[in-house]
Coordinates of C-alpha atoms in Angstrom, one line a residue:
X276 CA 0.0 0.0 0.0
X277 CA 1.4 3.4 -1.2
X278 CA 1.4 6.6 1.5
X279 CA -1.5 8.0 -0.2
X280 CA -3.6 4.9 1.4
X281 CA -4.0 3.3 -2.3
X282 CA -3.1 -0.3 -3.8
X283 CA -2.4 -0.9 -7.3
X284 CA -4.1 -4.1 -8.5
X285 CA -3.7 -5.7 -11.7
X286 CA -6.6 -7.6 -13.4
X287 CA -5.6 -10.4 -16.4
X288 CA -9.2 -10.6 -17.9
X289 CA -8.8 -14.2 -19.9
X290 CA -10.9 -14.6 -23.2
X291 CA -13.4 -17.1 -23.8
X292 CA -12.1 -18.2 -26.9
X293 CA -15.9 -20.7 -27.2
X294 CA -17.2 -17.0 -28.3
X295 CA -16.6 -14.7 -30.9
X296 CA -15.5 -11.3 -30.9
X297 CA -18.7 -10.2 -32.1
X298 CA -20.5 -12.1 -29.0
X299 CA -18.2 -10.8 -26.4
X300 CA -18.9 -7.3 -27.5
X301 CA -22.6 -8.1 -27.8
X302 CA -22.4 -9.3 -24.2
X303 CA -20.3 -6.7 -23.0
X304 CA -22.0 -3.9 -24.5
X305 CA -25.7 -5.3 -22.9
X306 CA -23.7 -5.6 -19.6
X307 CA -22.4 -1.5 -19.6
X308 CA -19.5 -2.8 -19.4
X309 CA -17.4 0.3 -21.2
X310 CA -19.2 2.5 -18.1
X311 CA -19.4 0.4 -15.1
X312 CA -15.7 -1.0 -15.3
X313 CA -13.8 0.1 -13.4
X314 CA -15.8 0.9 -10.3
X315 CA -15.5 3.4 -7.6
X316 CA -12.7 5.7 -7.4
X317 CA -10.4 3.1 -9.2
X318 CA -8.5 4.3 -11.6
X319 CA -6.5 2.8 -15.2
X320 CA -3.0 2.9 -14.8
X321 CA -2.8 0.4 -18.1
X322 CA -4.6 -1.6 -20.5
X323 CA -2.8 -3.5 -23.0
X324 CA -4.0 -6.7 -25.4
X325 CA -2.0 -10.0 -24.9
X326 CA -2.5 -11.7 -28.0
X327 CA -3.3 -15.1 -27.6
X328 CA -4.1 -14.5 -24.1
X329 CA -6.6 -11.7 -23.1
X330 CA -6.7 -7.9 -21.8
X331 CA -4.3 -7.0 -19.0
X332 CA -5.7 -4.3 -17.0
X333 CA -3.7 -2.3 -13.9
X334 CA -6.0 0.0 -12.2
X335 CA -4.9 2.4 -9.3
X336 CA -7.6 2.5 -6.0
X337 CA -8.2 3.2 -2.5
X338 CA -7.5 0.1 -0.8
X339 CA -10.9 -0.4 0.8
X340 CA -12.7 -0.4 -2.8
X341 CA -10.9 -3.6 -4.2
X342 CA -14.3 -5.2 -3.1
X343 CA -16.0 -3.3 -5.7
X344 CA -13.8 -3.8 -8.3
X345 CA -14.3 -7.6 -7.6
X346 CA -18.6 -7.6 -7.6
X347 CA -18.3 -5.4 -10.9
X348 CA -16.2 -8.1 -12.7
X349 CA -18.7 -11.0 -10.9
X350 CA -21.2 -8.9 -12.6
X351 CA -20.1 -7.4 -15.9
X352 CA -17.1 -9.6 -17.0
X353 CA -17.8 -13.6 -16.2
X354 CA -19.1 -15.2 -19.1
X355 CA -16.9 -13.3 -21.3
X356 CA -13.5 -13.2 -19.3
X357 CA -11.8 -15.5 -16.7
X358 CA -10.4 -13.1 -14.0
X359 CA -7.3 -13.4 -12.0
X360 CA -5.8 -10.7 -10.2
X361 CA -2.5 -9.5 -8.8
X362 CA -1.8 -6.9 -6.3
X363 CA 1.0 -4.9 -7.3
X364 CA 3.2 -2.1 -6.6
X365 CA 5.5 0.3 -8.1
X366 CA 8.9 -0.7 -8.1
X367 CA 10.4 1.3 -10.2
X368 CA 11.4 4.4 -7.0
X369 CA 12.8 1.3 -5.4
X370 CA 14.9 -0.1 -8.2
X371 CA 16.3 3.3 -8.8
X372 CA 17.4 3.5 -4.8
X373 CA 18.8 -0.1 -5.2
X374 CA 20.3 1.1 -8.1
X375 CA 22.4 4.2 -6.8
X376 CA 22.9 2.5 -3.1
X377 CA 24.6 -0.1 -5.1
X378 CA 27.1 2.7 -7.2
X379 CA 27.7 4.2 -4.3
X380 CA 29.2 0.7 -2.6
X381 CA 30.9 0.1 -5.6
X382 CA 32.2 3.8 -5.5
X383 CA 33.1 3.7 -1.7
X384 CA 33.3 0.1 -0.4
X385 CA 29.9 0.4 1.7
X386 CA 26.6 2.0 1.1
X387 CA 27.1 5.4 2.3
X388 CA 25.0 6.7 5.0
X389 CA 24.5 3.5 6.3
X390 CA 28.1 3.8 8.3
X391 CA 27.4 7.4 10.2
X392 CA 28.2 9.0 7.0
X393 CA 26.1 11.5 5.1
X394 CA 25.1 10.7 1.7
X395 CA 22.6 13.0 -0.4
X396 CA 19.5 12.5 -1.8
X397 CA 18.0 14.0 -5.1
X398 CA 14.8 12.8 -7.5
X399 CA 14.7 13.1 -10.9
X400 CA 10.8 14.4 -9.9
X401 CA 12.2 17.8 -7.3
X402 CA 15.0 20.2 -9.0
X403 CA 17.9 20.7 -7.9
X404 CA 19.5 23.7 -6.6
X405 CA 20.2 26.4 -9.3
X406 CA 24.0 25.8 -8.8
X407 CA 26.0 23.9 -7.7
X408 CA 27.3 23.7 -4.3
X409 CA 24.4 26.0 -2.6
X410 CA 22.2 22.8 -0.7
X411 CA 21.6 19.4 -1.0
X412 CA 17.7 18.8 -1.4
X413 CA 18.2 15.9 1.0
X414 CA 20.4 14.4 3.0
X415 CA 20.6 11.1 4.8
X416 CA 22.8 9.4 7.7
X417 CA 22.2 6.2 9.2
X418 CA 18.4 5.8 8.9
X419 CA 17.6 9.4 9.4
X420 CA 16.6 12.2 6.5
X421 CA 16.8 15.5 6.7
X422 CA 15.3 17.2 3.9
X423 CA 15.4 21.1 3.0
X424 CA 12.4 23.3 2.7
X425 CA 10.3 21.9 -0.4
X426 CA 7.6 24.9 -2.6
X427 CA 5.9 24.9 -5.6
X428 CA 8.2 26.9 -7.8
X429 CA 8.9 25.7 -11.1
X430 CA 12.9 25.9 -10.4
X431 CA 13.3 28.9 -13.2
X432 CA 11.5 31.4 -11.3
X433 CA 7.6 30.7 -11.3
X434 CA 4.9 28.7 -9.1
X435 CA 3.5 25.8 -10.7
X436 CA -0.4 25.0 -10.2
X437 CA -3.2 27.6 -9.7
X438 CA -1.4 29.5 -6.8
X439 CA -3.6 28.5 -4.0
X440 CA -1.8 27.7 -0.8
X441 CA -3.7 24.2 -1.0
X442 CA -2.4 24.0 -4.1
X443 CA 1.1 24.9 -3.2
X444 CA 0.7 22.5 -0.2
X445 CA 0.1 19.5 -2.6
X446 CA 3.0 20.1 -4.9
X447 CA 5.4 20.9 -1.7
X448 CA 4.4 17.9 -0.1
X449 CA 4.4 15.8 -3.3
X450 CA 8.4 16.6 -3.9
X451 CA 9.0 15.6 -0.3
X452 CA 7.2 12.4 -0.9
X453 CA 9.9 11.9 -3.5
X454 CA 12.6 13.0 -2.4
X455 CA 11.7 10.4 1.4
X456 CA 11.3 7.7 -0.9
X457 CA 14.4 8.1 -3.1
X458 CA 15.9 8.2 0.4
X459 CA 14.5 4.4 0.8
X460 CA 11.5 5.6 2.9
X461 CA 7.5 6.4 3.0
X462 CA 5.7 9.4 4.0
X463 CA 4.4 8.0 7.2
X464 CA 8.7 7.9 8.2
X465 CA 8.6 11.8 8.6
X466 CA 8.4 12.5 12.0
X467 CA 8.7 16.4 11.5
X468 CA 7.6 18.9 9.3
X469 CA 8.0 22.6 9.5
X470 CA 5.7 24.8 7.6
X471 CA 6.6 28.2 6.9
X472 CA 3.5 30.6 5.3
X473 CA 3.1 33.9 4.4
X474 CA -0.5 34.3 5.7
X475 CA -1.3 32.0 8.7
X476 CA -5.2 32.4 7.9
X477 CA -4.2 29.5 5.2
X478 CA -3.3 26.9 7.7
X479 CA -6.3 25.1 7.3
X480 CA -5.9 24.5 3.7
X481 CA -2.6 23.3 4.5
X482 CA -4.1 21.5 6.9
X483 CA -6.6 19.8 4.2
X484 CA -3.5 19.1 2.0
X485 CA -1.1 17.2 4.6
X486 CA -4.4 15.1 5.0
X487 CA -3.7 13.3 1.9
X488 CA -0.5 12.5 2.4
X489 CA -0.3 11.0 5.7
X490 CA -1.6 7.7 7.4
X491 CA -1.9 7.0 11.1
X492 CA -0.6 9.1 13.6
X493 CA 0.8 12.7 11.7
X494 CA 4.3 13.7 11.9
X495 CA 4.7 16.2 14.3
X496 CA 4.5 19.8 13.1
X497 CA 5.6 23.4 13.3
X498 CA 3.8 26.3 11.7
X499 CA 5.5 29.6 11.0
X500 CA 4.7 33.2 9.4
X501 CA 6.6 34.8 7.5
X502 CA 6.7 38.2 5.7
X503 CA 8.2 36.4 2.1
X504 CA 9.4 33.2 0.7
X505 CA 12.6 32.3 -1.7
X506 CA 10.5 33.4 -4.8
X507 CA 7.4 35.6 -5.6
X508 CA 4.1 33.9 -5.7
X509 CA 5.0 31.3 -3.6
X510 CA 3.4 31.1 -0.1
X511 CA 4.3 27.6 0.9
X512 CA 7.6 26.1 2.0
X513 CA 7.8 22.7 4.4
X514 CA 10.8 21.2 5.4
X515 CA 10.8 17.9 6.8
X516 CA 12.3 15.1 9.0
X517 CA 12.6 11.5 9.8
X518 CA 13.6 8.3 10.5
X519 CA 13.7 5.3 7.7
X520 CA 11.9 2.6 8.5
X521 CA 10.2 3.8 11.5
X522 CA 6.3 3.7 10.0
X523 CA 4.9 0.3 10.2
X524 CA 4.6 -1.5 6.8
X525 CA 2.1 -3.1 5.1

């Protein structure tokens, strides 16, 4: 289960080769099956054709919903498929972690950080600093992050999004995400954040934001005013903290 609180989940839908394509879209099109699949708040990740074999379908949920998607292919898809599923996940953030701990042994006989050294931590999803040698966007040593403060800016000057501090919540919080898992983590292993706004009347819609990141108890939390942040426009800025590992897994 991903920090967000959803699974991925893929479906193989099996034809019925006893049937013809024109009867399996005569039975799927009297079962509404082009509008009722998939269910719920589920949503297509992929859908690709196996020749020979059937549809294979990866759909993106909130893990309490994987009931529906399971009545709505008892419903809409037996008879013209055999279902199977497979919950999944992403591997790809953790491949690329395995992949650089692993250059970094190679580089320096041992995985750094892991030994009381510091290593840092960038994602090809945050930008980094605009030259070189100003900060590191992340930082880890043993099995604790630090990361620096995280806004919406666009990294040439801008704010991405529609400018709300929501908004700019969401996209702040989304690059720490990133950054705490290229560090080998989840969201729920913060254990600090520090939020820094330039008008505290928006703390509840920062408030409504960090809701959808977190699971569980909520890192703990500092809120701050301030008069201006690093670039106009933005009125956002979180920094956060926190130990790898620490969050209970799924």
């Amino acid at each position: 289960m991903s920090g967000d609180g959803t699974v991925l989940l893929t479906v193989l839908l099996r034809h019925d080769q006893s049937q013809n394509l024109d009867q399996i879209q005569s039975t799927l099109g009297e079962r509404a099956w082009w509008e009722r699949f998939p269910p719920g708040d589920a949503e297509i990740v992929s859908w690709v054709v196996a020749m020979g074999i059937g549809q294979i379908v990866t759909l993106r949920l909130p893990a309490d919903q994987i009931n529906l998607v399971n009545v709505e292919l008892e419903r809409s898809a037996w008879g013209v498929f055999r279902t199977e599923f497979y919950p999944t996940y992403d591997f790809v953030p953790v491949r690329e972690r395995l992949a650089r701990e692993w250059r970094g042994s190679q580089a320096g006989g041992g995985e750094p950080g892991r030994d009381g050294t510091a290593r840092a931590v960038d994602s090809e999803e945050v930008a980094g600093p605009p030259r070189p040698g100003m900060f590191s966007n992340a930082k880890v040593v043993g099995d604790r992050f630090s990361l620096s403060g995280m806004h919406a800016g666009d990294g040439r000057g801008g704010v991405l999004g529609d400018g709300s501090a929501y908004d700019q919540t969401r996209r702040a919080l989304t690059k720490v995400k990133a950054l705490v898992e290229a560090a080998g983590g989840v969201m729920d292993d913060v254990q600090n954040l520090r939020v820094y706004l330039t008008d505290i009347q928006d703390k509840g819609e920062v408030g409504r934001a960090r809701t959808e990141f977190f699971t569980g108890d909520f890192p703990c939390s500092t809120l701050v005013e301030v008069s201006a942040l690093v670039e106009p426009g933005l009125t956002v800025e979180i920094e956060a903290e926190g130990v790898i590992g620490s969050a209970p897994r799924t």
